[in-house]
Amino acid sequence: MTSMSIGGLNGMEGGAIVNFGAEPVAPHSLPRSSSPMVHALRPFGNVEAAIAAIEALDRDLRKFEIAVADNLQDYLGLQMALITDSALARGWEPISFMQKDGFRLYRYKAMR
C-alpha cells in the first residue's frame, strides 16, 4: 500500500511544512529544534500572501495545508472566505482545520 503526504506552504510570508506520511522522518535529517512531524511553521499574516501561495501551487497536488494567523480570523470570516475561494477556484476544497497557539492550520484536498 502506498501513502500520500500532504503538501505544505512555506515561504517568506509564512506557511507550513508538515509530514503526514506513513514513514516517519529520520530525526537526523531534521533541523535541530524540529520534531519528526512539524518544522518551519510560519503562519500567513495577510490575505494577499496566502492567496499568492495557493495560486503558486501545482494543480496536480492532491492535498495541502496552510497556516493562517489568528489576526486574519475576523468575526464574519471574510478573510478566510477570500483564501478559501482562491483554493476552490483552483480545484481544492477545505476538509478541516486545527487551532494552534496563535494560528489555525487549514487542510484542503482536491475536489472529485
Short mmCIF file of N, CA, C and O in Angstrom, two decimals, residues 21-106:
data_model
loop_
_atom_site.label_atom_id
_atom_site.label_comp_id
_atom_site.label_asym_id
_atom_site.label_seq_id
_atom_site.Cartn_x
_atom_site.Cartn_y
_atom_site.Cartn_z
N GLY A 21 3.07 11.58 6.23
CA GLY A 21 3.28 10.30 5.57
C GLY A 21 3.35 9.16 6.57
O GLY A 21 3.54 9.35 7.76
N ALA A 22 3.20 7.96 6.08
CA ALA A 22 3.25 6.78 6.93
C ALA A 22 4.67 6.54 7.43
O ALA A 22 4.86 5.96 8.49
N GLU A 23 5.66 6.97 6.66
CA GLU A 23 7.05 6.78 7.04
C GLU A 23 7.51 7.97 7.87
O GLU A 23 7.50 9.10 7.39
N PRO A 24 7.94 7.77 9.12
CA PRO A 24 8.44 8.90 9.91
C PRO A 24 9.75 9.42 9.32
O PRO A 24 10.52 8.66 8.74
N VAL A 25 9.98 10.69 9.48
CA VAL A 25 11.21 11.32 9.01
C VAL A 25 12.32 10.97 9.99
O VAL A 25 12.13 11.02 11.20
N ALA A 26 13.47 10.62 9.47
CA ALA A 26 14.60 10.29 10.33
C ALA A 26 15.01 11.53 11.12
O ALA A 26 15.20 12.60 10.53
N PRO A 27 15.12 11.43 12.46
CA PRO A 27 15.44 12.60 13.28
C PRO A 27 16.73 13.30 12.87
O PRO A 27 16.82 14.51 12.96
N HIS A 28 17.74 12.57 12.38
CA HIS A 28 19.00 13.20 12.00
C HIS A 28 18.88 14.06 10.74
O HIS A 28 19.74 14.88 10.46
N SER A 29 17.77 13.92 9.99
CA SER A 29 17.61 14.71 8.77
C SER A 29 16.84 16.01 9.01
O SER A 29 16.64 16.78 8.09
N LEU A 30 16.39 16.24 10.25
CA LEU A 30 15.62 17.44 10.59
C LEU A 30 16.51 18.49 11.23
O LEU A 30 17.53 18.17 11.83
N PRO A 31 16.09 19.77 11.14
CA PRO A 31 16.82 20.81 11.88
C PRO A 31 16.80 20.47 13.37
O PRO A 31 15.89 19.81 13.86
N ARG A 32 17.78 20.95 14.09
CA ARG A 32 17.97 20.58 15.49
C ARG A 32 16.74 20.75 16.36
O ARG A 32 16.44 19.90 17.19
N SER A 33 15.95 21.83 16.21
CA SER A 33 14.83 22.08 17.10
C SER A 33 13.52 21.49 16.58
O SER A 33 12.47 21.75 17.15
N SER A 34 13.54 20.70 15.54
CA SER A 34 12.31 20.20 14.95
C SER A 34 11.90 18.86 15.52
O SER A 34 12.72 18.05 15.91
N SER A 35 10.59 18.64 15.53
CA SER A 35 10.07 17.32 15.86
C SER A 35 9.93 16.55 14.55
O SER A 35 9.98 17.14 13.48
N PRO A 36 9.72 15.23 14.59
CA PRO A 36 9.58 14.47 13.35
C PRO A 36 8.32 14.84 12.56
O PRO A 36 8.22 14.50 11.41
N MET A 37 7.36 15.52 13.15
CA MET A 37 6.11 15.76 12.45
C MET A 37 5.94 17.20 11.96
O MET A 37 5.25 17.44 11.01
N VAL A 38 6.53 18.20 12.61
CA VAL A 38 6.30 19.59 12.22
C VAL A 38 7.62 20.36 12.29
O VAL A 38 8.35 20.24 13.25
N HIS A 39 7.87 21.16 11.26
CA HIS A 39 9.02 22.04 11.30
C HIS A 39 8.79 23.24 10.41
O HIS A 39 7.97 23.21 9.51
N ALA A 40 9.49 24.33 10.69
CA ALA A 40 9.46 25.57 9.91
C ALA A 40 8.06 26.13 9.74
O ALA A 40 7.68 26.54 8.66
N LEU A 41 7.29 26.18 10.80
CA LEU A 41 5.92 26.67 10.73
C LEU A 41 5.87 28.17 10.93
O LEU A 41 6.29 28.67 11.97
N ARG A 42 5.37 28.89 9.92
CA ARG A 42 5.21 30.35 9.99
C ARG A 42 3.86 30.70 9.38
O ARG A 42 3.71 30.67 8.17
N PRO A 43 2.88 31.06 10.19
CA PRO A 43 1.54 31.37 9.65
C PRO A 43 1.54 32.61 8.76
O PRO A 43 2.31 33.55 8.98
N PHE A 44 0.65 32.59 7.77
CA PHE A 44 0.46 33.77 6.93
C PHE A 44 -0.21 34.86 7.74
O PHE A 44 -1.17 34.60 8.46
N GLY A 45 0.28 36.09 7.60
CA GLY A 45 -0.26 37.22 8.34
C GLY A 45 -1.08 38.17 7.49
O GLY A 45 -1.66 39.12 8.01
N ASN A 46 -1.14 37.92 6.16
CA ASN A 46 -2.01 38.74 5.32
C ASN A 46 -2.63 37.89 4.22
O ASN A 46 -2.05 36.90 3.78
N VAL A 47 -3.81 38.31 3.80
CA VAL A 47 -4.61 37.56 2.84
C VAL A 47 -3.92 37.45 1.49
O VAL A 47 -3.90 36.38 0.88
N GLU A 48 -3.34 38.54 1.01
CA GLU A 48 -2.73 38.55 -0.31
C GLU A 48 -1.60 37.54 -0.42
O GLU A 48 -1.47 36.85 -1.44
N ALA A 49 -0.79 37.42 0.61
CA ALA A 49 0.32 36.46 0.58
C ALA A 49 -0.20 35.03 0.59
O ALA A 49 0.33 34.17 -0.13
N ALA A 50 -1.24 34.76 1.37
CA ALA A 50 -1.82 33.41 1.41
C ALA A 50 -2.40 33.04 0.05
O ALA A 50 -2.21 31.92 -0.45
N ILE A 51 -3.12 33.96 -0.57
CA ILE A 51 -3.71 33.72 -1.89
C ILE A 51 -2.61 33.49 -2.93
O ILE A 51 -2.70 32.58 -3.75
N ALA A 52 -1.57 34.31 -2.89
CA ALA A 52 -0.46 34.15 -3.84
C ALA A 52 0.20 32.78 -3.68
O ALA A 52 0.55 32.13 -4.68
N ALA A 53 0.34 32.31 -2.46
CA ALA A 53 0.94 30.99 -2.23
C ALA A 53 0.05 29.89 -2.79
O ALA A 53 0.54 28.95 -3.41
N ILE A 54 -1.26 29.99 -2.59
CA ILE A 54 -2.19 29.00 -3.12
C ILE A 54 -2.15 29.00 -4.64
O ILE A 54 -2.13 27.95 -5.28
N GLU A 55 -2.13 30.18 -5.23
CA GLU A 55 -2.11 30.28 -6.69
C GLU A 55 -0.81 29.75 -7.29
O GLU A 55 -0.77 29.37 -8.45
N ALA A 56 0.25 29.69 -6.50
CA ALA A 56 1.53 29.18 -6.99
C ALA A 56 1.63 27.66 -6.90
O ALA A 56 2.57 27.08 -7.46
N LEU A 57 0.69 27.01 -6.23
CA LEU A 57 0.74 25.55 -6.09
C LEU A 57 0.47 24.84 -7.41
O LEU A 57 -0.30 25.33 -8.25
N ASP A 58 1.08 23.69 -7.57
CA ASP A 58 0.84 22.82 -8.72
C ASP A 58 -0.59 22.28 -8.63
O ASP A 58 -0.99 21.76 -7.59
N ARG A 59 -1.35 22.41 -9.69
CA ARG A 59 -2.74 21.96 -9.69
C ARG A 59 -2.88 20.45 -9.50
O ARG A 59 -3.96 19.97 -9.17
N ASP A 60 -1.82 19.69 -9.70
CA ASP A 60 -1.87 18.24 -9.51
C ASP A 60 -1.74 17.83 -8.05
O ASP A 60 -1.91 16.66 -7.73
N LEU A 61 -1.45 18.79 -7.17
CA LEU A 61 -1.33 18.49 -5.75
C LEU A 61 -2.66 18.00 -5.22
O LEU A 61 -3.69 18.62 -5.45
N ARG A 62 -2.66 16.87 -4.53
CA ARG A 62 -3.90 16.26 -4.03
C ARG A 62 -4.36 16.87 -2.72
O ARG A 62 -5.55 17.01 -2.48
N LYS A 63 -3.43 17.21 -1.83
CA LYS A 63 -3.75 17.77 -0.52
C LYS A 63 -2.70 18.80 -0.14
O LYS A 63 -1.55 18.68 -0.55
N PHE A 64 -3.10 19.79 0.64
CA PHE A 64 -2.13 20.72 1.19
C PHE A 64 -2.69 21.34 2.46
O PHE A 64 -3.86 21.22 2.76
N GLU A 65 -1.81 21.98 3.21
CA GLU A 65 -2.17 22.70 4.42
C GLU A 65 -1.66 24.12 4.32
O GLU A 65 -0.66 24.38 3.66
N ILE A 66 -2.35 25.01 5.01
CA ILE A 66 -1.90 26.40 5.09
C ILE A 66 -2.16 26.91 6.49
O ILE A 66 -3.23 26.71 7.04
N ALA A 67 -1.14 27.53 7.08
CA ALA A 67 -1.25 28.12 8.42
C ALA A 67 -1.64 29.58 8.26
O ALA A 67 -1.02 30.32 7.50
N VAL A 68 -2.70 29.98 8.98
CA VAL A 68 -3.23 31.34 8.88
C VAL A 68 -3.27 31.93 10.30
O VAL A 68 -3.88 31.35 11.20
N ALA A 69 -2.63 33.08 10.47
CA ALA A 69 -2.54 33.73 11.78
C ALA A 69 -3.93 34.10 12.31
O ALA A 69 -4.85 34.39 11.54
N ASP A 70 -4.05 34.09 13.62
CA ASP A 70 -5.33 34.44 14.26
C ASP A 70 -5.80 35.85 13.93
O ASP A 70 -7.00 36.12 13.92
N ASN A 71 -4.87 36.76 13.62
CA ASN A 71 -5.30 38.12 13.29
C ASN A 71 -6.11 38.19 11.99
O ASN A 71 -6.76 39.20 11.72
N LEU A 72 -6.12 37.12 11.20
CA LEU A 72 -6.93 37.08 9.98
C LEU A 72 -8.30 36.43 10.22
O LEU A 72 -9.10 36.31 9.30
N GLN A 73 -8.58 36.05 11.46
CA GLN A 73 -9.86 35.41 11.79
C GLN A 73 -10.86 36.49 12.23
O GLN A 73 -11.11 36.69 13.39
N ASP A 74 -11.44 37.19 11.26
CA ASP A 74 -12.42 38.23 11.57
C ASP A 74 -13.77 37.59 11.91
O ASP A 74 -14.02 36.44 11.58
N TYR A 75 -14.65 38.33 12.57
CA TYR A 75 -15.90 37.76 13.06
C TYR A 75 -16.85 37.31 11.96
O TYR A 75 -17.70 36.45 12.19
N LEU A 76 -16.74 37.84 10.76
CA LEU A 76 -17.57 37.39 9.64
C LEU A 76 -16.92 36.26 8.84
O LEU A 76 -17.58 35.59 8.06
N GLY A 77 -15.64 36.09 9.00
CA GLY A 77 -14.93 35.07 8.24
C GLY A 77 -14.59 35.50 6.83
O GLY A 77 -14.28 34.67 5.97
N LEU A 78 -14.65 36.81 6.58
CA LEU A 78 -14.43 37.32 5.23
C LEU A 78 -13.03 37.02 4.71
O LEU A 78 -12.86 36.60 3.56
N GLN A 79 -12.02 37.20 5.55
CA GLN A 79 -10.65 36.99 5.08
C GLN A 79 -10.39 35.52 4.75
O GLN A 79 -9.77 35.20 3.73
N MET A 80 -10.91 34.61 5.56
CA MET A 80 -10.76 33.18 5.25
C MET A 80 -11.61 32.81 4.04
O MET A 80 -11.23 31.92 3.28
N ALA A 81 -12.72 33.48 3.84
CA ALA A 81 -13.54 33.23 2.65
C ALA A 81 -12.74 33.57 1.38
O ALA A 81 -12.80 32.84 0.39
N LEU A 82 -11.98 34.66 1.41
CA LEU A 82 -11.16 35.03 0.26
C LEU A 82 -10.07 33.99 0.00
O LEU A 82 -9.83 33.61 -1.15
N ILE A 83 -9.44 33.51 1.06
CA ILE A 83 -8.40 32.50 0.93
C ILE A 83 -8.99 31.20 0.39
O ILE A 83 -8.48 30.59 -0.55
N THR A 84 -10.10 30.77 0.98
CA THR A 84 -10.75 29.53 0.56
C THR A 84 -11.28 29.64 -0.86
O THR A 84 -11.22 28.69 -1.64
N ASP A 85 -11.80 30.80 -1.24
CA ASP A 85 -12.29 31.00 -2.60
C ASP A 85 -11.18 30.79 -3.62
O ASP A 85 -11.40 30.20 -4.67
N SER A 86 -9.97 31.24 -3.29
CA SER A 86 -8.86 31.03 -4.23
C SER A 86 -8.52 29.54 -4.35
O SER A 86 -8.21 29.06 -5.44
N ALA A 87 -8.62 28.80 -3.25
CA ALA A 87 -8.38 27.36 -3.30
C ALA A 87 -9.48 26.66 -4.10
O ALA A 87 -9.21 25.79 -4.92
N LEU A 88 -10.73 27.04 -3.86
CA LEU A 88 -11.86 26.45 -4.60
C LEU A 88 -11.73 26.70 -6.11
O LEU A 88 -11.98 25.80 -6.91
N ALA A 89 -11.32 27.91 -6.47
CA ALA A 89 -11.18 28.26 -7.89
C ALA A 89 -10.11 27.41 -8.57
O ALA A 89 -10.17 27.20 -9.78
N ARG A 90 -9.15 26.91 -7.81
CA ARG A 90 -8.08 26.09 -8.37
C ARG A 90 -8.33 24.59 -8.20
O ARG A 90 -7.51 23.78 -8.56
N GLY A 91 -9.50 24.23 -7.62
CA GLY A 91 -9.87 22.82 -7.57
C GLY A 91 -9.68 22.11 -6.24
O GLY A 91 -9.74 20.89 -6.17
N TRP A 92 -9.46 22.88 -5.14
CA TRP A 92 -9.31 22.27 -3.83
C TRP A 92 -10.44 22.72 -2.91
O TRP A 92 -10.88 23.87 -2.98
N GLU A 93 -10.88 21.82 -2.04
CA GLU A 93 -11.92 22.16 -1.07
C GLU A 93 -11.39 21.99 0.35
O GLU A 93 -10.53 21.15 0.59
N PRO A 94 -11.92 22.78 1.29
CA PRO A 94 -11.47 22.64 2.68
C PRO A 94 -11.99 21.35 3.28
O PRO A 94 -13.11 20.92 2.98
N ILE A 95 -11.16 20.70 4.12
CA ILE A 95 -11.61 19.47 4.79
C ILE A 95 -11.56 19.59 6.31
O ILE A 95 -12.32 18.90 6.99
N SER A 96 -10.70 20.45 6.85
CA SER A 96 -10.65 20.61 8.31
C SER A 96 -9.69 21.73 8.67
O SER A 96 -8.99 22.27 7.82
N PHE A 97 -9.69 22.06 9.96
CA PHE A 97 -8.66 22.96 10.49
C PHE A 97 -8.37 22.56 11.93
O PHE A 97 -9.18 21.92 12.58
N MET A 98 -7.18 22.94 12.38
CA MET A 98 -6.77 22.72 13.77
C MET A 98 -6.36 24.06 14.35
O MET A 98 -5.57 24.77 13.73
N GLN A 99 -6.90 24.40 15.52
CA GLN A 99 -6.49 25.62 16.20
C GLN A 99 -5.18 25.35 16.92
O GLN A 99 -5.06 24.38 17.65
N LYS A 100 -4.21 26.20 16.67
CA LYS A 100 -2.91 26.12 17.34
C LYS A 100 -2.72 27.41 18.13
O LYS A 100 -3.60 28.27 18.15
N ASP A 101 -1.58 27.56 18.75
CA ASP A 101 -1.28 28.76 19.52
C ASP A 101 -0.97 29.92 18.59
O ASP A 101 0.13 30.01 18.06
N GLY A 102 -1.94 30.79 18.34
CA GLY A 102 -1.73 31.98 17.51
C GLY A 102 -2.10 31.82 16.05
O GLY A 102 -1.97 32.77 15.28
N PHE A 103 -2.54 30.65 15.62
CA PHE A 103 -2.91 30.45 14.22
C PHE A 103 -3.80 29.22 14.08
O PHE A 103 -3.96 28.44 15.02
N ARG A 104 -4.37 29.08 12.90
CA ARG A 104 -5.11 27.87 12.53
C ARG A 104 -4.41 27.22 11.36
O ARG A 104 -3.91 27.89 10.46
N LEU A 105 -4.38 25.90 11.37
CA LEU A 105 -3.79 25.12 10.29
C LEU A 105 -4.95 24.50 9.50
O LEU A 105 -5.65 23.64 10.00
N TYR A 106 -5.18 25.01 8.29
CA TYR A 106 -6.29 24.57 7.45
C TYR A 106 -5.81 23.50 6.48
O TYR A 106 -4.73 23.63 5.90
#
